[in-house]
CSV table of N, CA and C in Angstrom, one decimal:
chain,number,residue,atom,x,y,z
A,1,MET,N,-65.7,102.5,-118.1
A,1,MET,CA,-66.4,102.1,-119.4
A,1,MET,C,-67.8,102.7,-119.3
A,2,THR,N,-68.2,103.2,-120.5
A,2,THR,CA,-69.5,103.8,-120.6
A,2,THR,C,-70.6,102.7,-120.8
A,3,THR,N,-71.8,103.1,-120.7
A,3,THR,CA,-72.9,102.1,-120.8
A,3,THR,C,-72.9,101.3,-122.1
A,4,TRP,N,-72.7,102.0,-123.2
A,4,TRP,CA,-72.7,101.3,-124.5
A,4,TRP,C,-71.5,100.3,-124.6
A,5,MET,N,-70.4,100.6,-123.9
A,5,MET,CA,-69.3,99.6,-123.9
A,5,MET,C,-69.6,98.4,-123.1
A,6,TRP,N,-70.2,98.6,-121.9
A,6,TRP,CA,-70.7,97.4,-121.1
A,6,TRP,C,-71.6,96.6,-121.9
A,7,PHE,N,-72.6,97.2,-122.6
A,7,PHE,CA,-73.6,96.5,-123.4
A,7,PHE,C,-72.9,95.7,-124.5
A,8,PHE,N,-71.9,96.4,-125.2
A,8,PHE,CA,-71.2,95.8,-126.3
A,8,PHE,C,-70.4,94.6,-125.8
A,9,ILE,N,-69.7,94.7,-124.7
A,9,ILE,CA,-68.9,93.6,-124.2
A,9,ILE,C,-69.8,92.4,-123.8
A,10,LEU,N,-70.8,92.8,-123.1
A,10,LEU,CA,-71.8,91.8,-122.6
A,10,LEU,C,-72.4,91.0,-123.8
A,11,ALA,N,-72.8,91.8,-124.8
A,11,ALA,CA,-73.4,91.1,-126.0
A,11,ALA,C,-72.4,90.2,-126.7
A,12,ILE,N,-71.2,90.5,-126.7
A,12,ILE,CA,-70.2,89.6,-127.3
A,12,ILE,C,-70.0,88.4,-126.4
A,13,ILE,N,-69.9,88.6,-125.1
A,13,ILE,CA,-69.8,87.4,-124.2
A,13,ILE,C,-71.0,86.5,-124.4
A,14,MET,N,-72.2,87.0,-124.5
A,14,MET,CA,-73.4,86.2,-124.7
A,14,MET,C,-73.4,85.5,-126.0
A,15,GLN,N,-72.9,86.2,-127.1
A,15,GLN,CA,-72.7,85.5,-128.4
A,15,GLN,C,-71.8,84.4,-128.3
A,16,ARG,N,-70.6,84.5,-127.6
A,16,ARG,CA,-69.7,83.5,-127.5
A,16,ARG,C,-70.3,82.3,-126.7
A,17,LEU,N,-71.0,82.6,-125.7
A,17,LEU,CA,-71.7,81.5,-124.9
A,17,LEU,C,-72.7,80.7,-125.8
A,18,ALA,N,-73.4,81.4,-126.6
A,18,ALA,CA,-74.4,80.8,-127.5
A,18,ALA,C,-73.6,79.9,-128.5
A,19,GLU,N,-72.5,80.4,-129.0
A,19,GLU,CA,-71.7,79.7,-130.0
A,19,GLU,C,-71.1,78.4,-129.3
A,20,LEU,N,-70.7,78.5,-128.0
A,20,LEU,CA,-70.2,77.3,-127.3
A,20,LEU,C,-71.3,76.3,-127.2
A,21,SER,N,-72.6,76.7,-127.0
A,21,SER,CA,-73.7,75.8,-127.0
A,21,SER,C,-73.9,75.1,-128.3
A,22,ILE,N,-73.8,75.9,-129.4
A,22,ILE,CA,-73.9,75.3,-130.7
A,22,ILE,C,-72.8,74.3,-131.0
A,23,ALA,N,-71.6,74.7,-130.6
A,23,ALA,CA,-70.4,73.8,-130.7
A,23,ALA,C,-70.6,72.5,-130.0
A,24,LYS,N,-71.1,72.6,-128.7
A,24,LYS,CA,-71.4,71.4,-127.9
A,24,LYS,C,-72.4,70.5,-128.5
A,25,SER,N,-73.5,71.1,-129.1
A,25,SER,CA,-74.5,70.3,-129.8
A,25,SER,C,-73.9,69.6,-131.0
A,26,ASN,N,-73.1,70.4,-131.8
A,26,ASN,CA,-72.5,69.8,-133.0
A,26,ASN,C,-71.5,68.7,-132.6
A,27,GLU,N,-70.7,68.9,-131.5
A,27,GLU,CA,-69.8,67.9,-131.0
A,27,GLU,C,-70.5,66.6,-130.7
A,28,LYS,N,-71.6,66.7,-130.0
A,28,LYS,CA,-72.4,65.5,-129.6
A,28,LYS,C,-72.8,64.8,-130.9
A,29,TRP,N,-73.3,65.5,-131.8
A,29,TRP,CA,-73.8,64.9,-133.1
A,29,TRP,C,-72.6,64.2,-133.8
A,30,MET,N,-71.5,65.0,-134.0
A,30,MET,CA,-70.4,64.4,-134.7
A,30,MET,C,-69.8,63.2,-134.0
A,31,LYS,N,-69.7,63.2,-132.7
A,31,LYS,CA,-69.2,62.0,-132.0
A,31,LYS,C,-70.2,60.8,-132.1
A,32,SER,N,-71.5,61.1,-132.1
A,32,SER,CA,-72.5,60.0,-132.3
A,32,SER,C,-72.4,59.4,-133.7
A,33,MET,N,-71.8,60.2,-134.6
A,33,MET,CA,-71.7,59.7,-136.0
A,33,MET,C,-70.3,59.1,-136.3
A,34,GLY,N,-69.5,59.0,-135.2
A,34,GLY,CA,-68.1,58.5,-135.3
A,34,GLY,C,-67.0,59.5,-135.4
A,35,GLY,N,-67.4,60.7,-135.1
A,35,GLY,CA,-66.3,61.8,-135.1
A,35,GLY,C,-65.3,61.5,-134.0
A,36,ILE,N,-64.1,61.9,-134.4
A,36,ILE,CA,-62.9,61.7,-133.5
A,36,ILE,C,-62.3,63.1,-133.2
A,37,GLU,N,-62.1,63.4,-131.9
A,37,GLU,CA,-61.5,64.6,-131.5
A,37,GLU,C,-60.0,64.6,-131.5
A,38,LYS,N,-59.4,65.6,-132.0
A,38,LYS,CA,-57.9,65.7,-132.0
A,38,LYS,C,-57.5,67.0,-131.4
A,39,GLY,N,-56.4,67.0,-130.8
A,39,GLY,CA,-55.8,68.3,-130.2
A,39,GLY,C,-56.5,68.7,-128.9
A,40,GLU,N,-56.9,67.7,-128.2
A,40,GLU,CA,-57.6,68.1,-126.9
A,40,GLU,C,-56.7,68.8,-125.9
A,41,LYS,N,-55.4,68.6,-126.0
A,41,LYS,CA,-54.4,69.1,-125.1
A,41,LYS,C,-54.3,70.7,-125.2
A,42,HIS,N,-54.4,71.1,-126.4
A,42,HIS,CA,-54.2,72.6,-126.6
A,42,HIS,C,-55.5,73.4,-126.6
A,43,TYR,N,-56.7,72.7,-126.6
A,43,TYR,CA,-58.0,73.4,-126.6
A,43,TYR,C,-58.2,74.2,-125.4
A,44,LYS,N,-57.7,73.7,-124.2
A,44,LYS,CA,-57.9,74.5,-123.0
A,44,LYS,C,-57.3,75.8,-123.0
A,45,TRP,N,-56.2,75.9,-123.8
A,45,TRP,CA,-55.5,77.2,-123.9
A,45,TRP,C,-56.3,78.2,-124.7
A,46,PHE,N,-57.1,77.8,-125.6
A,46,PHE,CA,-58.0,78.7,-126.3
A,46,PHE,C,-59.1,79.2,-125.4
A,47,ILE,N,-59.6,78.4,-124.5
A,47,ILE,CA,-60.6,78.8,-123.5
A,47,ILE,C,-60.0,79.8,-122.6
A,48,ILE,N,-58.8,79.5,-122.1
A,48,ILE,CA,-58.1,80.4,-121.2
A,48,ILE,C,-57.8,81.7,-121.9
A,49,LEU,N,-57.3,81.7,-123.1
A,49,LEU,CA,-57.0,82.9,-123.8
A,49,LEU,C,-58.3,83.8,-124.0
A,50,HIS,N,-59.4,83.2,-124.3
A,50,HIS,CA,-60.6,84.0,-124.6
A,50,HIS,C,-61.2,84.5,-123.3
A,51,CYS,N,-61.1,83.7,-122.2
A,51,CYS,CA,-61.5,84.2,-120.9
A,51,CYS,C,-60.7,85.4,-120.4
A,52,CYS,N,-59.4,85.2,-120.5
A,52,CYS,CA,-58.4,86.3,-120.2
A,52,CYS,C,-58.6,87.5,-121.0
A,53,PHE,N,-59.0,87.3,-122.3
A,53,PHE,CA,-59.2,88.5,-123.2
A,53,PHE,C,-60.3,89.4,-122.6
A,54,PHE,N,-61.4,88.8,-122.2
A,54,PHE,CA,-62.5,89.7,-121.6
A,54,PHE,C,-62.1,90.3,-120.3
A,55,ILE,N,-61.4,89.5,-119.5
A,55,ILE,CA,-60.9,90.0,-118.2
A,55,ILE,C,-59.9,91.2,-118.4
A,56,SER,N,-59.0,91.0,-119.4
A,56,SER,CA,-58.1,92.0,-119.7
A,56,SER,C,-58.7,93.3,-120.2
A,57,ILE,N,-59.8,93.2,-121.0
A,57,ILE,CA,-60.5,94.4,-121.5
A,57,ILE,C,-61.1,95.1,-120.3
A,58,LEU,N,-61.8,94.4,-119.4
A,58,LEU,CA,-62.4,95.0,-118.3
A,58,LEU,C,-61.4,95.6,-117.3
A,59,THR,N,-60.3,94.9,-117.1
A,59,THR,CA,-59.3,95.5,-116.2
A,59,THR,C,-58.6,96.7,-116.8
A,60,GLU,N,-58.3,96.6,-118.1
A,60,GLU,CA,-57.6,97.7,-118.7
A,60,GLU,C,-58.5,99.0,-118.8
A,61,THR,N,-59.7,98.8,-119.2
A,61,THR,CA,-60.6,99.9,-119.3
A,61,THR,C,-60.9,100.5,-117.9
A,62,SER,N,-61.0,99.7,-116.9
A,62,SER,CA,-61.2,100.2,-115.5
A,62,SER,C,-60.0,101.0,-115.0
A,63,LEU,N,-58.8,100.6,-115.4
A,63,LEU,CA,-57.6,101.3,-115.0
A,63,LEU,C,-57.2,102.5,-115.8
A,64,ASN,N,-57.8,102.5,-117.0
A,64,ASN,CA,-57.5,103.6,-118.0
A,64,ASN,C,-58.1,104.9,-117.5
A,65,LYS,N,-57.2,105.9,-117.4
A,65,LYS,CA,-57.6,107.2,-117.0
A,65,LYS,C,-58.3,108.0,-118.1
A,66,HIS,N,-58.0,107.7,-119.3
A,66,HIS,CA,-58.7,108.3,-120.4
A,66,HIS,C,-59.9,107.5,-120.8
A,67,ILE,N,-61.1,108.1,-120.5
A,67,ILE,CA,-62.3,107.4,-120.8
A,67,ILE,C,-62.8,107.7,-122.2
A,68,LEU,N,-62.9,106.6,-123.0
A,68,LEU,CA,-63.4,106.7,-124.4
A,68,LEU,C,-64.9,106.8,-124.3
A,69,THR,N,-65.5,107.7,-125.0
A,69,THR,CA,-67.0,107.8,-125.0
A,69,THR,C,-67.6,107.7,-126.4
A,70,ASP,N,-66.8,108.1,-127.4
A,70,ASP,CA,-67.3,108.1,-128.7
A,70,ASP,C,-67.1,106.7,-129.4
A,71,VAL,N,-68.0,106.4,-130.3
A,71,VAL,CA,-67.9,105.2,-131.1
A,71,VAL,C,-67.0,105.5,-132.3
A,72,ASN,N,-66.0,104.6,-132.6
A,72,ASN,CA,-65.2,104.7,-133.8
A,72,ASN,C,-66.0,103.9,-134.8
A,73,TYR,N,-66.6,104.6,-135.7
A,73,TYR,CA,-67.5,103.9,-136.7
A,73,TYR,C,-66.7,103.0,-137.7
A,74,PHE,N,-65.5,103.4,-138.0
A,74,PHE,CA,-64.7,102.6,-138.9
A,74,PHE,C,-64.4,101.2,-138.2
A,75,LEU,N,-64.0,101.3,-137.0
A,75,LEU,CA,-63.7,100.0,-136.2
A,75,LEU,C,-65.0,99.2,-136.1
A,76,LEU,N,-66.1,99.9,-135.8
A,76,LEU,CA,-67.4,99.2,-135.7
A,76,LEU,C,-67.8,98.5,-137.0
A,77,LEU,N,-67.5,99.2,-138.1
A,77,LEU,CA,-67.8,98.6,-139.4
A,77,LEU,C,-66.9,97.3,-139.6
A,78,ILE,N,-65.7,97.4,-139.2
A,78,ILE,CA,-64.8,96.2,-139.3
A,78,ILE,C,-65.3,95.1,-138.4
A,79,PHE,N,-65.7,95.4,-137.2
A,79,PHE,CA,-66.3,94.4,-136.3
A,79,PHE,C,-67.6,93.8,-136.9
A,80,LEU,N,-68.5,94.6,-137.4
A,80,LEU,CA,-69.7,94.1,-138.0
A,80,LEU,C,-69.4,93.2,-139.2
A,81,ALA,N,-68.4,93.5,-140.0
A,81,ALA,CA,-68.0,92.7,-141.1
A,81,ALA,C,-67.4,91.4,-140.6
A,82,ALA,N,-66.6,91.4,-139.6
A,82,ALA,CA,-66.1,90.2,-139.0
A,82,ALA,C,-67.3,89.3,-138.5
A,83,GLN,N,-68.3,89.9,-137.9
A,83,GLN,CA,-69.5,89.1,-137.4
A,83,GLN,C,-70.2,88.5,-138.6
A,84,ALA,N,-70.3,89.2,-139.7
A,84,ALA,CA,-70.9,88.6,-140.9
A,84,ALA,C,-70.1,87.4,-141.4
A,85,GLY,N,-68.7,87.6,-141.3
A,85,GLY,CA,-67.9,86.5,-141.7
A,85,GLY,C,-68.0,85.3,-140.7
A,86,ARG,N,-68.1,85.6,-139.5
A,86,ARG,CA,-68.3,84.5,-138.5
A,86,ARG,C,-69.6,83.7,-138.7
A,87,VAL,N,-70.6,84.4,-139.0
A,87,VAL,CA,-71.9,83.8,-139.3
A,87,VAL,C,-71.8,82.9,-140.5
A,88,TRP,N,-71.1,83.5,-141.5
A,88,TRP,CA,-70.9,82.8,-142.8
A,88,TRP,C,-70.2,81.5,-142.6
A,89,CYS,N,-69.1,81.5,-141.8
A,89,CYS,CA,-68.3,80.3,-141.5
A,89,CYS,C,-69.2,79.3,-140.7
A,90,ILE,N,-69.9,79.7,-139.7
A,90,ILE,CA,-70.8,78.8,-139.0
A,90,ILE,C,-71.9,78.2,-139.8
A,91,HIS,N,-72.5,79.0,-140.6
A,91,HIS,CA,-73.6,78.5,-141.5
A,91,HIS,C,-73.0,77.6,-142.6
A,92,THR,N,-71.9,77.9,-143.2
A,92,THR,CA,-71.3,77.0,-144.2
A,92,THR,C,-71.0,75.7,-143.7
A,93,LEU,N,-70.4,75.6,-142.5
A,93,LEU,CA,-70.0,74.3,-141.9
A,93,LEU,C,-71.2,73.5,-141.3
A,94,GLY,N,-72.2,74.3,-140.9
A,94,GLY,CA,-73.4,73.7,-140.4
A,94,GLY,C,-73.1,72.8,-139.2
A,95,LYS,N,-73.5,71.5,-139.2
A,95,LYS,CA,-73.3,70.6,-138.1
A,95,LYS,C,-71.8,70.3,-137.9
A,96,PHE,N,-71.0,70.6,-138.9
A,96,PHE,CA,-69.5,70.3,-138.7
A,96,PHE,C,-68.8,71.4,-138.1
A,97,TRP,N,-69.5,72.6,-137.8
A,97,TRP,CA,-68.8,73.7,-137.2
A,97,TRP,C,-68.5,73.4,-135.7
A,98,ASN,N,-67.3,73.7,-135.2
A,98,ASN,CA,-67.0,73.4,-133.9
A,98,ASN,C,-65.9,74.3,-133.4
A,99,THR,N,-65.7,74.4,-132.1
A,99,THR,CA,-64.6,75.1,-131.6
A,99,THR,C,-63.4,74.2,-131.3
A,100,LYS,N,-63.7,72.9,-131.4
A,100,LYS,CA,-62.7,71.8,-131.2
A,100,LYS,C,-62.4,71.2,-132.6
A,101,VAL,N,-61.3,70.5,-132.6
A,101,VAL,CA,-60.9,69.8,-133.8
A,101,VAL,C,-61.6,68.4,-133.7
A,102,ILE,N,-62.7,68.2,-134.4
A,102,ILE,CA,-63.4,66.9,-134.5
A,102,ILE,C,-63.6,66.6,-136.0
A,103,VAL,N,-63.2,65.4,-136.3
A,103,VAL,CA,-63.3,65.0,-137.7
A,103,VAL,C,-64.1,63.7,-137.8
A,104,LEU,N,-64.8,63.7,-138.9
A,104,LEU,CA,-65.6,62.5,-139.2
A,104,LEU,C,-64.8,61.7,-140.4
A,105,PRO,N,-64.3,60.5,-140.1
A,105,PRO,CA,-63.6,59.8,-141.1
A,105,PRO,C,-64.4,59.6,-142.4
A,106,GLY,N,-63.8,59.8,-143.5
A,106,GLY,CA,-64.5,59.6,-144.8
A,106,GLY,C,-65.3,60.8,-145.3
A,107,VAL,N,-65.4,61.8,-144.5
A,107,VAL,CA,-66.2,63.0,-144.9
A,107,VAL,C,-65.3,64.0,-145.6
A,108,ILE,N,-65.7,64.4,-146.7
A,108,ILE,CA,-64.9,65.4,-147.5
A,108,ILE,C,-64.8,66.7,-146.9
A,109,VAL,N,-63.6,67.3,-146.9
A,109,VAL,CA,-63.4,68.7,-146.3
A,109,VAL,C,-64.3,69.7,-147.1
A,110,ILE,N,-65.0,70.5,-146.4
A,110,ILE,CA,-65.9,71.5,-147.0
A,110,ILE,C,-65.0,72.6,-147.6
A,111,LYS,N,-65.3,72.9,-148.9
A,111,LYS,CA,-64.6,73.9,-149.6
A,111,LYS,C,-65.5,74.8,-150.4
A,112,LYS,N,-66.5,75.3,-149.6
A,112,LYS,CA,-67.5,76.2,-150.2
A,112,LYS,C,-67.6,77.4,-149.2
A,113,GLY,N,-68.4,78.4,-149.6
A,113,GLY,CA,-68.5,79.6,-148.7
A,113,GLY,C,-67.2,80.2,-148.5
A,114,PRO,N,-66.8,80.7,-147.3
A,114,PRO,CA,-65.5,81.3,-147.2
A,114,PRO,C,-64.3,80.3,-147.3
A,115,TYR,N,-64.6,79.1,-147.1
A,115,TYR,CA,-63.6,78.0,-147.2
A,115,TYR,C,-63.2,77.8,-148.6
A,116,LYS,N,-63.9,78.3,-149.6
A,116,LYS,CA,-63.6,78.3,-151.0
A,116,LYS,C,-62.4,79.2,-151.3
A,117,TYR,N,-62.2,80.2,-150.4
A,117,TYR,CA,-61.2,81.3,-150.7
A,117,TYR,C,-60.0,81.2,-149.7
A,118,VAL,N,-60.3,80.7,-148.5
A,118,VAL,CA,-59.3,80.7,-147.4
A,118,VAL,C,-59.5,79.4,-146.6
A,119,LYS,N,-58.4,78.7,-146.3
A,119,LYS,CA,-58.5,77.5,-145.5
A,119,LYS,C,-59.1,77.6,-144.1
A,120,HIS,N,-58.7,78.6,-143.4
A,120,HIS,CA,-59.1,78.8,-142.0
A,120,HIS,C,-59.7,80.2,-141.8
A,121,PRO,N,-60.8,80.6,-142.5
A,121,PRO,CA,-61.3,81.9,-142.4
A,121,PRO,C,-61.7,82.4,-140.9
A,122,ASN,N,-62.2,81.4,-140.2
A,122,ASN,CA,-62.6,81.8,-138.8
A,122,ASN,C,-61.4,82.3,-137.9
A,123,TYR,N,-60.2,81.7,-138.2
A,123,TYR,CA,-59.1,82.1,-137.4
A,123,TYR,C,-58.7,83.5,-137.7
A,124,ILE,N,-58.8,83.9,-139.0
A,124,ILE,CA,-58.6,85.3,-139.4
A,124,ILE,C,-59.6,86.2,-138.7
A,125,ILE,N,-60.8,85.8,-138.8
A,125,ILE,CA,-61.9,86.6,-138.2
A,125,ILE,C,-61.6,86.8,-136.7
A,126,VAL,N,-61.3,85.8,-136.0
A,126,VAL,CA,-61.0,85.9,-134.5
A,126,VAL,C,-59.8,86.8,-134.3
A,127,ALA,N,-58.8,86.7,-135.1
A,127,ALA,CA,-57.6,87.7,-134.9
A,127,ALA,C,-58.1,89.1,-135.1
A,128,VAL,N,-58.9,89.4,-136.1
A,128,VAL,CA,-59.4,90.7,-136.3
A,128,VAL,C,-60.2,91.2,-135.1
A,129,GLU,N,-61.1,90.3,-134.6
A,129,GLU,CA,-61.9,90.6,-133.4
A,129,GLU,C,-61.1,90.9,-132.2
A,130,LEU,N,-60.0,90.1,-132.0
A,130,LEU,CA,-59.2,90.3,-130.8
A,130,LEU,C,-58.5,91.6,-130.9
A,131,PHE,N,-58.3,92.2,-132.0
A,131,PHE,CA,-57.8,93.6,-132.2
A,131,PHE,C,-58.9,94.6,-132.1
A,132,VAL,N,-59.9,94.5,-132.8
A,132,VAL,CA,-60.9,95.5,-133.0
A,132,VAL,C,-61.8,95.7,-131.7
A,133,ILE,N,-62.2,94.6,-131.1
A,133,ILE,CA,-63.1,94.7,-129.9
A,133,ILE,C,-62.4,95.6,-128.8
A,134,PRO,N,-61.2,95.3,-128.4
A,134,PRO,CA,-60.6,96.2,-127.4
A,134,PRO,C,-60.3,97.6,-127.9
A,135,MET,N,-60.0,97.8,-129.1
A,135,MET,CA,-59.8,99.1,-129.7
A,135,MET,C,-61.1,99.9,-129.6
A,136,LEU,N,-62.2,99.3,-129.8
A,136,LEU,CA,-63.5,100.0,-129.8
A,136,LEU,C,-63.8,100.5,-128.4
A,137,VAL,N,-63.2,99.9,-127.3
A,137,VAL,CA,-63.5,100.3,-126.0
A,137,VAL,C,-62.3,100.9,-125.3
A,138,GLY,N,-61.3,101.2,-126.0
A,138,GLY,CA,-60.1,101.9,-125.5
A,138,GLY,C,-59.1,101.0,-124.7
A,139,ALA,N,-59.0,99.8,-125.0
A,139,ALA,CA,-58.1,98.9,-124.4
A,139,ALA,C,-57.0,98.5,-125.4
A,140,GLN,N,-56.1,99.4,-125.6
A,140,GLN,CA,-55.0,99.3,-126.6
A,140,GLN,C,-54.0,98.2,-126.3
A,141,LEU,N,-53.6,98.0,-125.1
A,141,LEU,CA,-52.7,97.0,-124.7
A,141,LEU,C,-53.3,95.6,-125.0
A,142,THR,N,-54.5,95.4,-124.7
A,142,THR,CA,-55.2,94.2,-124.9
A,142,THR,C,-55.3,93.9,-126.5
A,143,ALA,N,-55.5,95.0,-127.2
A,143,ALA,CA,-55.6,94.9,-128.7
A,143,ALA,C,-54.3,94.5,-129.3
A,144,VAL,N,-53.2,94.7,-128.7
A,144,VAL,CA,-51.9,94.3,-129.2
A,144,VAL,C,-51.6,92.9,-128.7
A,145,LEU,N,-51.8,92.7,-127.5
A,145,LEU,CA,-51.3,91.4,-126.8
A,145,LEU,C,-52.1,90.2,-127.3
A,146,PHE,N,-53.4,90.3,-127.3
A,146,PHE,CA,-54.2,89.1,-127.6
A,146,PHE,C,-54.2,88.5,-129.0
A,147,PRO,N,-54.1,89.4,-130.0
A,147,PRO,CA,-53.9,88.8,-131.3
A,147,PRO,C,-52.6,88.1,-131.5
A,148,LEU,N,-51.6,88.6,-130.8
A,148,LEU,CA,-50.3,87.9,-130.8
A,148,LEU,C,-50.3,86.5,-130.1
A,149,LEU,N,-51.0,86.5,-129.0
A,149,LEU,CA,-51.2,85.2,-128.3
A,149,LEU,C,-52.0,84.2,-129.1
A,150,HIS,N,-53.0,84.8,-129.8
A,150,HIS,CA,-53.8,83.9,-130.6
A,150,HIS,C,-53.0,83.3,-131.8
A,151,LEU,N,-52.1,84.1,-132.4
A,151,LEU,CA,-51.3,83.6,-133.4
A,151,LEU,C,-50.3,82.5,-132.9
A,152,LEU,N,-49.8,82.7,-131.7
A,152,LEU,CA,-49.0,81.7,-131.1
A,152,LEU,C,-49.7,80.4,-131.0
A,153,LEU,N,-50.9,80.4,-130.5
A,153,LEU,CA,-51.7,79.2,-130.4
A,153,LEU,C,-52.1,78.6,-131.7
A,154,LEU,N,-52.3,79.4,-132.7
A,154,LEU,CA,-52.6,78.9,-134.0
A,154,LEU,C,-51.4,78.2,-134.6
A,155,ARG,N,-50.2,78.5,-134.2
A,155,ARG,CA,-49.0,77.8,-134.7
A,155,ARG,C,-49.0,76.3,-134.2
A,156,ILE,N,-49.8,76.1,-133.2
A,156,ILE,CA,-50.0,74.7,-132.7
A,156,ILE,C,-51.2,74.1,-133.3
A,157,ARG,N,-52.3,74.8,-133.3
A,157,ARG,CA,-53.6,74.3,-133.7
A,157,ARG,C,-53.7,74.0,-135.2
A,158,ILE,N,-53.3,74.9,-136.1
A,158,ILE,CA,-53.5,74.7,-137.5
A,158,ILE,C,-52.7,73.5,-138.0
A,159,PRO,N,-51.5,73.2,-137.7
A,159,PRO,CA,-50.8,72.0,-138.1
A,159,PRO,C,-51.6,70.7,-137.7
A,160,ARG,N,-52.0,70.8,-136.4
A,160,ARG,CA,-52.8,69.6,-135.9
A,160,ARG,C,-54.1,69.4,-136.6
A,161,GLU,N,-54.8,70.5,-136.9
A,161,GLU,CA,-56.0,70.5,-137.6
A,161,GLU,C,-55.8,70.0,-139.0
A,162,GLU,N,-54.8,70.5,-139.7
A,162,GLU,CA,-54.5,70.0,-141.0
A,162,GLU,C,-54.2,68.5,-141.1
A,163,LYS,N,-53.4,68.1,-140.1
A,163,LYS,CA,-53.1,66.7,-140.1
A,163,LYS,C,-54.3,65.8,-139.8
A,164,ALA,N,-55.2,66.3,-138.9
A,164,ALA,CA,-56.4,65.5,-138.6
A,164,ALA,C,-57.3,65.5,-139.8
A,165,LEU,N,-57.5,66.6,-140.5
A,165,LEU,CA,-58.4,66.7,-141.7
A,165,LEU,C,-57.8,65.8,-142.8
A,166,THR,N,-56.5,65.8,-143.0
A,166,THR,CA,-55.9,65.1,-144.1
A,166,THR,C,-56.1,63.6,-143.9
A,167,LYS,N,-55.9,63.1,-142.6
A,167,LYS,CA,-56.1,61.7,-142.3
A,167,LYS,C,-57.5,61.3,-142.4
A,168,ALA,N,-58.4,62.2,-142.1
A,168,ALA,CA,-59.9,61.8,-142.1
A,168,ALA,C,-60.4,61.6,-143.5
A,169,THR,N,-59.9,62.2,-144.5
A,169,THR,CA,-60.5,62.1,-145.8
A,169,THR,C,-59.9,61.0,-146.6
C-alpha cells in the first residue's frame, strides 16, 4: 500500500473510533432517559464484521502483487458523498444516533433529513463504503465480500430494529 492509502485507511479507522465514542455517549444519555436496548445478540457481529473489514483490506493489499498508486477520483467522489450522507444521518438523529438499537418509549421516530426519504439511510451508506473503500486501495475481493456480509447481517438487524421502533412509539 502506498502512503496515501495508509493515511486514508487510518483516517477512516480514526473516524469510526470517534463515531463509537459519540455512540457510547448517546447510549449513556438514552439509557439515563429510559432507553431500552434491543438486538444485543447480533450487535457483536457488526463489530466483528467491521474489524475484519479493515484486516481484510490490509491483508489483501499486502498480498496483492499489483500495487495501485493512482487515486480513482470517481470512487473518491462516491466515498466523499457517502461521508456527507453519514454526517447528515448523525446530525439529523442527534442524541438518538447510535450504532446499537436503543429506543426511548414514547418518542416519535424521526422522519426528517435523510430519514424523510429512506427508512435506513445509514445502512445504505455503509454498504456503499464497504464497496468503495477497498476498491480505492485495490482490495477487490474485500469490496465484493463485505457488502454481501453486511447485507446478511441487515436481514437480521432491520426487522429487529423495525419491531423495536414500532413498539416504542
